[in-house]
């Protein structure tokens, strides 16, 4: 956030602040207002800059309070302030993303909320102007206004409000609910759909922690990726649980991916995967992490049906994907680490020919429409006529190449998508964009598995579930990503084992996990040896004791999602392949010129040389093809 925008925001807070009336002691509401501004700044800046910008707020606050106290010019001042609000909001609009604008609106509502009484008409008029300028829908503004300003007990039922409490029979119409057994108070969470952001409000007398920070009573907090709500008495409530509850109603066709006691052995007899079981459902983004040789790719191949397990089975809604392949055809998509793009074709052509090989039942208009929609949804429509190019001769960026690879699978609309190292070789920005895209897919009901290596803090927090493999194919963790750091630190009795992230910046360090898992034994001189303190099988036993397998009752089998996938017959496939390859050759002008000139040029050169070459003095005719001694070798 730029310096000019921060100053504009401080000015906006100061303008909206209502003047102190004669009945109130001076500064009666000022400390509360200043605290709201301070909390907002702490989420954006370090402590030094927070202090600096609080001084900016103090300056503007005192300036506008002085101006507004002139009663004879109050109408003129109000009009002037409205113009300033519009000007500042227009400036902010150009720089802040929609999520940040919603946070600003929430902080403004908190800012004007009085300890007693109601918000003044002038303050609400200013905030309404801000909301309109930020293009926040009126229905969402009303929802947020009531969520922040109404007494906690009077927050009305709404489809976008979730309640967390210990009432099993909570059946208030229109309110979503999460049951937490030992929670003694109540939490309410609002989902702002247009900005895809969540806010929490807690009212109670007991301590509650959000990401290790104490939740202040009756204040509004932002719920970010990877957030967790906990105290000493309750089972942690994870961000994925909350998002999943909001997404539940939108998922029409449920997918249950059940891995039942699988093991895998290579042909040599070596074990690639040891016994493991887990279940995942639609709407989740699942990360798979592990060191080199831990079996990540092997697990991915078993889960996507490429390899059959030696023991156990993998089921989708009760259907075995290895023994009943025909029933799950088209339900699984796999994006490999390597490119599957044809370099000479355009972005559109790559996706179009792939679609033709998947949808024999589509006509040309339907294919064109499906391809364009997919390109638009992945942000590739503007470059659809650009050639893909090679990694060495780049035409499109690495992030765009990866998105196009994902589009090749995604156009079939598989219910489950597997990706092998989708962020490999990409910048941190492109990596986050790819994971943002995958996260959006889960919100639409897809189940996505991602093998990833060394994720950043932001990417790590995006995962709903995390599977960690250790050397030799041992499953040593299955659960919430942030909780994994606490789990491993507690296993080795770290002093600050209950802290999963930095208390100042909120970042997490996934490398901590492997530093603990692969910690080496030290010799008498303090040098690390090759032996590990805890070997993979021991970590696996720790995991099984801490997370015992629970046998689920057989649920009624859900129907598989309907797909439009239909492979054309072999003759149509041949025609598509020929047309695609001819187009790729024609698109390569250098290749065409060389092939067109090379053969006649070589023939002319050789014929000119051979014309004057006689192997026999008696040969007066010259060179003839039939008398060439190398002809049999050439033919056979």
Coordinates of C-alpha atoms in Angstrom, one line a residue:
X1 CA 0.0 0.0 0.0
X2 CA 1.5 3.3 -1.1
X3 CA 2.3 6.3 1.2
X4 CA -0.3 8.5 -0.6
X5 CA -3.0 5.9 -0.1
X6 CA -2.3 5.4 3.6
X7 CA -2.4 9.2 4.1
X8 CA -5.7 9.3 2.2
X9 CA -7.1 6.6 4.5
X10 CA -6.0 8.5 7.6
X11 CA -7.7 11.6 6.2
X12 CA -10.9 9.5 5.5
X13 CA -11.0 8.2 9.1
X14 CA -10.6 11.7 10.4
X15 CA -13.3 13.2 8.2
X16 CA -15.9 10.6 9.1
X17 CA -15.3 11.0 12.9
X18 CA -18.2 12.9 14.3
X19 CA -17.6 16.1 16.2
X20 CA -17.6 16.1 20.0
X21 CA -20.9 17.7 21.2
X22 CA -21.2 20.0 24.2
X23 CA -22.8 17.3 26.3
X24 CA -19.8 15.0 25.9
X25 CA -16.5 15.3 27.7
X26 CA -13.7 16.1 25.2
X27 CA -12.0 13.0 23.8
X28 CA -14.6 10.7 25.3
X29 CA -14.8 8.6 22.1
X30 CA -11.4 9.5 20.7
X31 CA -9.4 6.6 22.3
X32 CA -11.8 4.0 20.9
X33 CA -11.6 5.5 17.4
X34 CA -7.8 5.7 17.6
X35 CA -7.6 2.1 18.6
X36 CA -9.6 1.0 15.5
X37 CA -7.2 3.0 13.3
X38 CA -4.2 1.4 15.1
X39 CA -5.5 -2.1 14.6
X40 CA -6.1 -1.4 10.9
X41 CA -2.5 -0.1 10.5
X42 CA -1.0 -3.0 12.4
X43 CA -2.4 -5.4 9.8
X44 CA -0.6 -3.4 7.1
X45 CA 2.7 -2.0 8.6
X46 CA 5.4 -2.5 11.1
X47 CA 5.3 -0.8 14.5
X48 CA 7.5 2.1 13.6
X49 CA 5.2 3.1 10.6
X50 CA 2.1 2.5 12.7
X51 CA 3.3 5.2 15.1
X52 CA 4.1 7.5 12.2
X53 CA 0.7 7.2 10.5
X54 CA -1.2 7.5 13.8
X55 CA 0.4 10.9 14.1
X56 CA -1.0 11.7 10.6
X57 CA -4.4 10.6 11.8
X58 CA -4.1 12.7 14.9
X59 CA -3.3 15.7 12.8
X60 CA -6.2 15.3 10.5
X61 CA -8.6 14.4 13.3
X62 CA -7.8 17.6 15.3
X63 CA -8.0 19.7 12.1
X64 CA -11.5 18.4 11.1
X65 CA -12.8 18.5 14.6
X66 CA -11.8 22.1 14.8
X67 CA -13.5 22.9 11.5
X68 CA -16.7 20.9 12.3
X69 CA -17.1 22.7 15.7
X70 CA -17.9 25.9 13.9
X71 CA -21.7 25.6 14.1
X72 CA -22.5 28.6 11.9
X73 CA -20.8 26.9 8.9
X74 CA -21.9 23.3 9.7
X75 CA -23.8 22.7 6.4
X76 CA -21.0 24.1 4.4
X77 CA -18.5 22.0 6.2
X78 CA -20.6 18.8 5.7
X79 CA -20.8 19.5 2.0
X80 CA -17.1 20.1 1.8
X81 CA -16.4 16.9 3.7
X82 CA -18.6 14.9 1.3
X83 CA -16.6 16.2 -1.6
X84 CA -13.4 15.2 0.1
X85 CA -14.7 11.7 0.9
X86 CA -15.6 11.2 -2.8
X87 CA -12.2 12.4 -3.9
X88 CA -10.3 10.2 -1.4
X89 CA -12.4 7.1 -2.3
X90 CA -11.8 7.6 -6.0
X91 CA -8.0 7.8 -5.2
X92 CA -8.2 4.6 -3.1
X93 CA -10.3 2.8 -5.7
X94 CA -7.4 2.8 -8.1
X95 CA -5.0 1.0 -5.9
X96 CA -6.8 -1.3 -3.4
X97 CA -8.1 -4.7 -4.3
X98 CA -11.7 -5.5 -3.4
X99 CA -10.8 -7.5 -0.3
X100 CA -8.9 -4.5 1.1
X101 CA -11.8 -2.1 0.3
X102 CA -14.1 -4.4 2.3
X103 CA -11.7 -4.3 5.2
X104 CA -11.6 -0.5 5.1
X105 CA -15.4 -0.4 5.1
X106 CA -15.5 -2.7 8.2
X107 CA -12.9 -0.6 10.0
X108 CA -14.9 2.6 9.2
X109 CA -18.1 1.0 10.6
X110 CA -16.2 -0.1 13.7
X111 CA -14.7 3.4 13.9
X112 CA -18.1 5.2 14.1
X113 CA -19.7 2.6 16.4
X114 CA -20.4 4.4 19.7
X115 CA -20.3 2.8 23.1
X116 CA -23.9 4.0 23.7
X117 CA -26.5 5.4 21.4
X118 CA -26.6 5.2 17.6
X119 CA -24.4 6.3 14.7
X120 CA -25.2 9.8 13.4
X121 CA -26.9 10.3 10.1
X122 CA -23.9 12.3 8.9
X123 CA -21.5 9.4 9.7
X124 CA -23.7 6.8 8.0
X125 CA -24.1 9.0 5.0
X126 CA -20.3 9.3 4.6
X127 CA -19.9 5.5 5.0
X128 CA -22.7 4.8 2.5
X129 CA -20.8 7.1 0.0
X130 CA -17.6 5.1 0.6
X131 CA -19.5 1.8 0.0
X132 CA -21.0 3.0 -3.2
X133 CA -17.6 4.4 -4.4
X134 CA -16.0 1.0 -3.6
X135 CA -18.7 -0.7 -5.7
X136 CA -19.8 -2.9 -2.8
X137 CA -23.3 -4.3 -3.5
X138 CA -26.0 -2.7 -1.4
X139 CA -27.1 -6.0 0.0
X140 CA -23.6 -6.8 1.2
X141 CA -23.2 -3.3 2.7
X142 CA -26.5 -3.8 4.7
X143 CA -25.3 -7.2 5.8
X144 CA -21.9 -5.8 7.0
X145 CA -23.5 -2.7 8.6
X146 CA -25.8 -4.9 10.7
X147 CA -23.0 -7.4 11.5
X148 CA -20.8 -4.7 12.9
X149 CA -23.3 -2.2 14.4
X150 CA -26.1 -4.4 15.8
X151 CA -25.8 -5.8 19.3
X152 CA -24.4 -9.4 19.1
X153 CA -27.6 -11.0 20.0
X154 CA -29.6 -9.0 17.5
X155 CA -27.6 -10.1 14.4
X156 CA -30.4 -11.4 12.1
X157 CA -30.3 -14.8 10.4
X158 CA -28.7 -14.7 6.9
X159 CA -27.4 -17.4 4.5
X160 CA -24.0 -15.7 4.7
X161 CA -23.7 -15.9 8.5
X162 CA -22.3 -18.9 10.3
X163 CA -22.7 -19.5 14.0
X164 CA -20.2 -21.6 16.1
X165 CA -21.5 -22.9 19.5
X166 CA -22.1 -26.0 21.6
X167 CA -25.8 -26.4 20.8
X168 CA -26.4 -29.7 18.9
X169 CA -30.0 -28.8 18.1
X170 CA -29.3 -25.4 16.7
X171 CA -32.0 -25.0 14.1
X172 CA -32.5 -21.3 13.6
X173 CA -33.8 -20.9 10.1
X174 CA -31.3 -19.6 7.6
X175 CA -28.2 -19.8 9.8
X176 CA -25.3 -22.1 9.1
X177 CA -23.8 -23.8 12.1
X178 CA -20.6 -25.5 13.3
X179 CA -20.9 -27.6 16.5
X180 CA -18.0 -27.2 18.9
X181 CA -18.4 -29.4 22.0
X182 CA -16.7 -27.5 24.8
X183 CA -17.0 -23.9 23.6
X184 CA -18.9 -21.9 26.3
X185 CA -19.7 -18.8 24.3
X186 CA -20.7 -18.0 20.7
X187 CA -18.9 -17.0 17.5
X188 CA -20.5 -15.4 14.5
X189 CA -18.8 -15.4 11.1
X190 CA -19.9 -13.4 8.0
X191 CA -18.9 -14.3 4.4
X192 CA -18.6 -11.4 1.9
X193 CA -19.1 -13.2 -1.3
X194 CA -18.1 -10.5 -3.8
X195 CA -14.7 -10.2 -2.2
X196 CA -14.4 -13.8 -1.0
X197 CA -13.4 -12.7 2.6
X198 CA -14.6 -13.8 6.1
X199 CA -15.0 -11.7 9.3
X200 CA -15.3 -13.0 12.9
X201 CA -17.1 -11.5 15.9
X202 CA -17.0 -13.1 19.3
X203 CA -19.0 -12.3 22.4
X204 CA -18.1 -14.1 25.7
X205 CA -16.2 -14.1 29.0
X206 CA -13.7 -16.8 28.1
X207 CA -10.3 -16.6 26.4
X208 CA -10.3 -17.3 22.7
X209 CA -7.3 -17.2 20.3
X210 CA -7.2 -16.6 16.6
X211 CA -3.8 -17.7 15.1
X212 CA -2.3 -17.4 18.6
X213 CA -3.6 -13.9 19.3
X214 CA -6.2 -13.2 21.9
X215 CA -9.6 -12.3 20.4
X216 CA -11.0 -9.1 21.9
X217 CA -14.6 -9.3 23.0
X218 CA -17.1 -8.0 20.5
X219 CA -14.5 -6.8 18.0
X220 CA -14.3 -7.7 14.3
X221 CA -11.4 -9.8 13.0
X222 CA -10.4 -10.9 9.5
X223 CA -10.2 -14.7 8.9
X224 CA -7.3 -15.3 6.4
X225 CA -6.2 -18.5 4.7
X226 CA -4.7 -20.9 7.3
X227 CA -6.5 -19.3 10.3
X228 CA -7.4 -21.4 13.3
X229 CA -9.7 -20.6 16.3
X230 CA -8.7 -22.3 19.5
X231 CA -8.4 -22.3 23.3
X232 CA -7.4 -24.9 25.9
X233 CA -10.8 -26.5 26.1
X234 CA -12.1 -26.7 22.5
X235 CA -11.0 -28.7 19.4
X236 CA -9.4 -26.2 17.0
X237 CA -11.8 -24.8 14.3
X238 CA -9.9 -24.4 11.1
X239 CA -10.3 -22.0 8.2
X240 CA -11.0 -24.9 5.9
X241 CA -13.9 -26.1 8.1
X242 CA -15.5 -22.6 7.9
X243 CA -15.0 -22.2 4.2
X244 CA -16.2 -25.8 3.6
X245 CA -19.4 -25.1 5.5
X246 CA -20.2 -22.0 3.3
X247 CA -19.4 -24.0 0.2
X248 CA -21.4 -27.0 1.2
X249 CA -24.7 -25.7 -0.1
X250 CA -23.2 -24.8 -3.5
X251 CA -21.7 -28.3 -4.1
X252 CA -24.5 -30.1 -5.9
X253 CA -22.7 -33.4 -6.6
X254 CA -20.6 -34.7 -3.7
X255 CA -17.4 -36.6 -4.2
X256 CA -15.9 -38.9 -1.5
X257 CA -12.4 -40.0 -2.3
X258 CA -11.6 -43.0 -0.1
X259 CA -8.1 -44.6 0.2
X260 CA -8.4 -47.9 2.0
X261 CA -5.2 -49.5 3.3
X262 CA -3.1 -49.2 0.2
X263 CA 0.4 -50.4 -0.2
X264 CA 2.6 -50.4 -3.3
X265 CA 5.6 -52.5 -4.2
X266 CA 7.8 -52.1 -7.3
X267 CA 8.6 -55.0 -9.6
X268 CA 11.9 -55.4 -7.9
X269 CA 10.1 -56.1 -4.7
X270 CA 11.1 -52.8 -3.0
X271 CA 8.2 -51.1 -1.1
X272 CA 7.3 -47.8 -2.6
X273 CA 4.3 -47.0 -0.2
X274 CA 3.6 -48.4 3.2
X275 CA 0.1 -49.0 4.6
X276 CA -2.0 -45.8 4.6
X277 CA -5.6 -44.8 4.6
X278 CA -7.4 -41.5 4.4
X279 CA -10.6 -39.9 3.1
X280 CA -11.1 -36.6 1.3
X281 CA -14.2 -34.9 0.1
X282 CA -15.1 -32.4 -2.7
X283 CA -14.3 -28.8 -2.0
X284 CA -10.8 -29.5 -0.5
X285 CA -7.3 -28.5 -1.7
X286 CA -4.9 -31.2 -0.5
X287 CA -1.2 -30.7 -0.4
X288 CA 1.3 -33.6 -0.6
X289 CA 4.8 -32.9 0.7
X290 CA 7.9 -34.9 1.4
X291 CA 11.6 -35.2 0.8
X292 CA 13.1 -36.7 -2.4
X293 CA 12.5 -40.4 -2.5
X294 CA 9.5 -40.2 -0.1
X295 CA 7.1 -41.6 -2.7
X296 CA 5.1 -38.4 -3.6
X297 CA 5.0 -39.2 -7.3
X298 CA 4.3 -42.9 -6.6
X299 CA 1.4 -42.0 -4.4
X300 CA 0.0 -39.6 -7.0
X301 CA 0.2 -42.3 -9.7
X302 CA -1.7 -44.8 -7.4
X303 CA -4.3 -42.2 -6.5
X304 CA -5.0 -41.1 -10.1
X305 CA -5.2 -44.7 -11.4
X306 CA -2.0 -44.8 -13.4
X307 CA -0.6 -47.5 -11.1
X308 CA -2.5 -50.2 -9.2
X309 CA -1.8 -50.7 -5.5
X310 CA -0.3 -54.0 -4.4
X311 CA -2.8 -54.0 -1.5
X312 CA -5.9 -52.0 -0.7
X313 CA -8.0 -50.0 -3.0
X314 CA -8.9 -46.4 -4.0
X315 CA -12.6 -45.6 -4.4
X316 CA -14.6 -42.6 -5.7
X317 CA -18.1 -42.7 -4.2
X318 CA -17.6 -46.4 -3.5
X319 CA -16.4 -47.3 -7.0
X320 CA -12.9 -48.9 -7.2
X321 CA -10.9 -46.8 -9.7
X322 CA -8.5 -49.6 -10.6
X323 CA -11.0 -52.5 -11.0
X324 CA -14.0 -50.5 -12.4
X325 CA -12.2 -48.0 -14.6
X326 CA -15.0 -47.8 -17.1
X327 CA -17.3 -46.4 -14.4
X328 CA -15.0 -43.5 -13.4
X329 CA -13.8 -42.6 -16.9
X330 CA -13.4 -38.8 -17.2
X331 CA -13.7 -38.2 -13.5
X332 CA -10.0 -37.9 -12.9
X333 CA -7.6 -35.3 -14.4
X334 CA -3.8 -35.3 -14.1
X335 CA -1.4 -32.4 -14.9
X336 CA 2.2 -33.7 -15.0
X337 CA 5.2 -31.6 -14.2
X338 CA 6.3 -31.7 -17.9
X339 CA 4.8 -29.5 -20.6
X340 CA 2.2 -31.2 -22.9
X341 CA 2.0 -28.2 -25.3
X342 CA 2.7 -28.1 -29.0
X343 CA 5.1 -25.1 -29.4
X344 CA 4.2 -24.1 -32.9
X345 CA 0.5 -23.8 -32.2
X346 CA -1.3 -20.9 -30.6
X347 CA -2.8 -21.0 -27.1
X348 CA -6.3 -21.4 -28.6
X349 CA -5.2 -24.2 -31.0
X350 CA -3.6 -26.2 -28.3
X351 CA -6.7 -26.2 -26.2
X352 CA -9.1 -26.6 -29.2
X353 CA -7.5 -29.8 -30.6
X354 CA -7.3 -31.2 -27.1
X355 CA -11.1 -30.5 -26.7
X356 CA -11.8 -32.2 -30.0
X357 CA -10.1 -35.4 -28.7
X358 CA -12.4 -35.2 -25.6
X359 CA -15.8 -34.2 -26.9
X360 CA -16.9 -36.2 -29.9
X361 CA -20.5 -35.2 -29.2
X362 CA -19.8 -31.4 -29.6
X363 CA -20.2 -29.5 -32.9
X364 CA -17.6 -26.8 -33.9
X365 CA -19.6 -24.0 -32.3
X366 CA -20.0 -25.8 -29.0
X367 CA -16.2 -26.6 -29.0
X368 CA -15.4 -23.0 -29.8
X369 CA -17.6 -21.8 -27.0
X370 CA -16.2 -24.3 -24.5
X371 CA -12.6 -23.3 -25.3
X372 CA -13.2 -19.6 -25.1
X373 CA -15.0 -19.9 -21.8
X374 CA -12.1 -21.9 -20.4
X375 CA -9.5 -19.4 -21.7
X376 CA -11.5 -16.6 -20.1
X377 CA -11.8 -18.3 -16.7
X378 CA -8.0 -18.9 -16.6
X379 CA -7.1 -15.4 -17.8
X380 CA -5.7 -16.6 -21.1
X381 CA -8.3 -15.2 -23.5
X382 CA -6.2 -12.0 -24.3
X383 CA -3.2 -14.2 -25.5
X384 CA -5.3 -16.9 -27.3
X385 CA -3.7 -16.0 -30.7
X386 CA -0.1 -16.1 -29.4
X387 CA 2.1 -19.0 -30.2
X388 CA 3.1 -21.0 -27.2
X389 CA 6.8 -21.2 -28.0
X390 CA 9.4 -23.4 -26.4
X391 CA 10.9 -22.9 -22.9
X392 CA 14.1 -21.5 -24.5
X393 CA 12.2 -19.3 -27.1
X394 CA 9.5 -18.0 -24.9
X395 CA 6.3 -16.5 -26.3
X396 CA 4.1 -16.7 -23.3
X397 CA 5.3 -16.6 -19.6
X398 CA 5.9 -19.6 -17.4
X399 CA 2.8 -19.0 -15.4
X400 CA 0.7 -18.8 -18.5
X401 CA 2.2 -22.1 -19.8
X402 CA 1.3 -23.8 -16.5
X403 CA -2.3 -22.4 -16.6
X404 CA -2.6 -23.7 -20.2
X405 CA -1.4 -27.1 -19.1
X406 CA -4.1 -27.1 -16.4
X407 CA -6.7 -26.0 -18.9
X408 CA -5.9 -29.1 -21.1
X409 CA -7.2 -31.2 -18.2
X410 CA -9.8 -28.8 -16.8
X411 CA -11.8 -28.4 -20.0
X412 CA -13.0 -32.0 -19.5
X413 CA -14.4 -30.8 -16.1
X414 CA -13.0 -33.7 -14.0
X415 CA -14.3 -34.0 -10.4
X416 CA -10.8 -34.7 -9.1
X417 CA -7.6 -33.1 -10.3
X418 CA -4.1 -34.2 -9.5
X419 CA -1.1 -31.9 -10.2
X420 CA 2.6 -32.8 -9.9
X421 CA 4.7 -29.8 -8.9
X422 CA 2.6 -27.1 -10.6
X423 CA 4.8 -24.3 -9.2
X424 CA 8.1 -25.8 -10.3
X425 CA 10.3 -23.1 -12.0
X426 CA 7.8 -20.3 -11.5
X427 CA 8.2 -17.0 -9.7
X428 CA 6.6 -16.5 -6.3
X429 CA 3.9 -14.3 -7.8
X430 CA 3.1 -16.9 -10.6
X431 CA 3.1 -19.7 -8.0
X432 CA 0.5 -17.9 -5.9
X433 CA -1.6 -17.2 -8.9
X434 CA -1.6 -20.9 -9.8
X435 CA -2.6 -21.9 -6.3
X436 CA -5.3 -19.1 -6.2
X437 CA -6.7 -20.7 -9.4
X438 CA -6.8 -24.2 -7.8
X439 CA -8.4 -22.8 -4.6
X440 CA -11.2 -21.3 -6.8
X441 CA -11.8 -24.7 -8.3
X442 CA -12.3 -26.2 -4.9
X443 CA -14.9 -23.6 -4.0
X444 CA -16.8 -24.8 -7.1
X445 CA -16.8 -28.4 -5.7
X446 CA -13.6 -29.9 -7.2
X447 CA -11.2 -32.0 -5.1
X448 CA -7.6 -31.1 -5.9
X449 CA -4.4 -32.9 -4.9
X450 CA -1.1 -31.0 -5.4
X451 CA 2.4 -32.4 -4.9
X452 CA 4.5 -29.4 -3.9
X453 CA 8.0 -28.7 -2.9
X454 CA 9.1 -25.8 -0.6
X455 CA 5.9 -23.8 -0.6
X456 CA 5.9 -20.2 0.6
X457 CA 4.0 -19.2 3.8
X458 CA 1.0 -17.8 1.8
X459 CA 0.8 -21.0 -0.4
X460 CA 1.1 -23.3 2.6
X461 CA -1.9 -21.5 4.3
X462 CA -4.0 -22.1 1.2
X463 CA -4.2 -25.9 1.6
X464 CA -7.2 -27.3 3.4
X465 CA -5.4 -30.6 4.2
X466 CA -1.8 -31.7 4.2
X467 CA -0.3 -35.2 3.6
X468 CA 3.4 -35.6 4.6
X469 CA 5.4 -38.6 3.4
X470 CA 8.8 -39.6 4.8
X471 CA 11.6 -41.5 3.0
X472 CA 10.4 -45.0 1.9
X473 CA 6.8 -44.1 1.5
X474 CA 5.6 -43.7 5.1
X475 CA 2.6 -41.5 5.8
X476 CA 3.6 -39.4 8.8
X477 CA 0.9 -36.7 8.8
X478 CA -2.6 -36.1 7.6
X479 CA -4.4 -33.0 8.8
X480 CA -4.5 -29.2 8.9
X481 CA -1.3 -27.6 7.5
X482 CA -0.8 -25.0 10.3
X483 CA -1.5 -27.7 12.9
X484 CA 1.3 -29.8 11.4
X485 CA 3.9 -27.3 12.7
X486 CA 2.5 -27.5 16.2
X487 CA 2.3 -31.3 16.0
X488 CA 6.0 -31.8 15.1
X489 CA 7.2 -29.1 17.5
X490 CA 5.3 -30.8 20.3
X491 CA 6.7 -34.2 19.4
X492 CA 10.3 -33.0 20.0
X493 CA 9.2 -30.8 23.0
X494 CA 10.2 -27.4 21.5
X495 CA 9.9 -24.6 24.1
X496 CA 7.4 -22.6 21.9
X497 CA 5.7 -25.7 20.5
X498 CA 2.2 -24.1 20.6
X499 CA 3.2 -21.3 18.3
X500 CA 2.7 -22.1 14.6
X501 CA 3.4 -18.8 13.1
X502 CA 5.3 -15.6 13.7
X503 CA 3.5 -13.5 16.2
X504 CA 4.5 -10.2 14.5
X505 CA 4.1 -10.9 10.8
X506 CA 1.8 -14.0 10.8
X507 CA 4.1 -16.0 8.4
X508 CA 4.7 -19.7 8.8
X509 CA 7.9 -21.6 7.9
X510 CA 7.1 -25.1 6.4
X511 CA 10.8 -25.9 6.4
X512 CA 10.5 -26.3 10.2
X513 CA 8.7 -29.6 9.6
X514 CA 11.5 -31.2 7.7
X515 CA 14.2 -29.7 10.0
X516 CA 12.5 -31.6 12.8
X517 CA 11.6 -34.8 10.8
X518 CA 15.1 -35.2 9.3
X519 CA 17.1 -34.0 12.3
X520 CA 20.5 -35.8 12.6
X521 CA 22.2 -37.4 15.5
X522 CA 25.3 -35.3 16.6
X523 CA 28.7 -36.9 17.4
X524 CA 30.8 -36.1 20.5
X525 CA 32.2 -33.0 18.7
X526 CA 28.7 -31.6 17.9
X527 CA 28.9 -32.5 14.2
X528 CA 25.8 -34.0 12.5
X529 CA 26.2 -37.7 11.6
X530 CA 24.3 -39.5 8.8
X531 CA 22.0 -41.2 11.2
X532 CA 18.6 -39.6 12.0
X533 CA 17.2 -39.0 15.5
X534 CA 13.8 -40.5 14.5
X535 CA 13.6 -42.8 11.5
X536 CA 10.6 -42.9 9.1
X537 CA 8.9 -45.9 10.7
X538 CA 9.0 -44.3 14.1
X539 CA 7.4 -41.1 12.7
X540 CA 4.8 -43.3 11.2
X541 CA 4.1 -45.0 14.6
X542 CA 3.9 -41.6 16.2
X543 CA 1.3 -40.5 13.6
X544 CA -0.8 -43.7 14.0
X545 CA -0.9 -43.2 17.8
X546 CA -1.8 -39.5 17.6
X547 CA -4.3 -39.9 14.7
X548 CA -5.8 -43.4 15.1
X549 CA -7.7 -44.6 12.1
X550 CA -11.5 -44.5 12.6
X551 CA -13.7 -46.9 10.8
X552 CA -16.5 -45.1 9.1
X553 CA -19.9 -46.6 8.7
X554 CA -20.8 -47.4 5.1
X555 CA -22.5 -44.3 3.8
X556 CA -25.0 -44.4 1.0
X557 CA -23.2 -44.3 -2.3
X558 CA -23.4 -40.9 -4.0
X559 CA -23.9 -40.7 -7.7
X560 CA -20.8 -39.7 -9.7
X561 CA -21.0 -36.2 -11.3
X562 CA -22.3 -36.2 -14.8
X563 CA -19.6 -35.6 -17.5
X564 CA -19.8 -34.7 -21.2
X565 CA -16.6 -36.6 -21.9
X566 CA -16.7 -38.8 -25.1
X567 CA -13.6 -40.0 -26.9
X568 CA -14.0 -40.1 -30.8
X569 CA -13.3 -43.4 -32.7
X570 CA -9.8 -44.2 -33.9
X571 CA -10.4 -42.8 -37.4
X572 CA -11.6 -39.4 -36.1
X573 CA -8.6 -39.3 -33.7
X574 CA -6.3 -40.0 -36.6
X575 CA -7.8 -37.1 -38.6
X576 CA -7.4 -34.8 -35.7
X577 CA -3.8 -35.8 -35.1
X578 CA -2.9 -35.4 -38.8
X579 CA -4.6 -32.0 -39.0
X580 CA -2.9 -30.8 -35.8
X581 CA 0.5 -32.0 -36.9
X582 CA 0.2 -30.4 -40.4
X583 CA -0.8 -27.1 -38.8
X584 CA 2.1 -27.2 -36.4
X585 CA 4.5 -27.9 -39.3
X586 CA 3.0 -25.1 -41.5
X587 CA 3.2 -22.7 -38.6
X588 CA 7.0 -23.3 -38.4
X589 CA 8.2 -21.3 -41.5
X590 CA 11.9 -22.0 -40.9
X591 CA 11.1 -25.8 -40.9
X592 CA 9.1 -25.5 -44.1
X593 CA 11.7 -23.4 -46.0
X594 CA 14.5 -25.8 -45.0
X595 CA 12.5 -28.9 -46.0
X596 CA 11.4 -27.3 -49.3
X597 CA 14.9 -26.3 -50.4
X598 CA 17.1 -28.9 -48.8
X599 CA 16.1 -31.9 -51.0
X600 CA 16.3 -30.3 -54.5
X601 CA 19.5 -28.4 -53.5
X602 CA 21.3 -31.6 -52.4
X603 CA 20.1 -33.5 -55.5
X604 CA 21.4 -30.7 -57.8
X605 CA 24.7 -30.6 -56.0
X606 CA 25.2 -34.4 -56.0
X607 CA 24.1 -34.8 -59.6
X608 CA 26.6 -32.0 -60.7
X609 CA 29.5 -33.8 -58.9
X610 CA 28.6 -37.3 -60.1
X611 CA 28.2 -36.2 -63.7
X612 CA 32.0 -35.9 -64.0
X613 CA 32.8 -39.0 -61.9
X614 CA 33.7 -42.2 -63.9
X615 CA 34.5 -45.4 -62.0
X616 CA 35.5 -47.1 -65.3
X617 CA 37.6 -45.7 -68.2
X618 CA 35.4 -47.8 -70.6
X619 CA 32.2 -46.1 -69.3
X620 CA 31.4 -43.4 -71.9
X621 CA 27.8 -42.8 -70.8
X622 CA 28.6 -41.6 -67.3
X623 CA 26.8 -42.3 -64.1
X624 CA 23.6 -44.5 -64.1
X625 CA 21.5 -45.4 -61.1
X626 CA 21.2 -49.1 -62.0
X627 CA 24.9 -49.6 -62.1
X628 CA 25.4 -48.0 -58.7
X629 CA 27.0 -50.7 -56.4
X630 CA 25.4 -49.1 -53.3
X631 CA 21.9 -49.5 -54.7
X632 CA 21.1 -52.8 -52.9
X633 CA 22.3 -51.3 -49.6
X634 CA 20.1 -48.2 -50.1
X635 CA 17.1 -50.4 -50.9
X636 CA 17.5 -53.1 -48.2

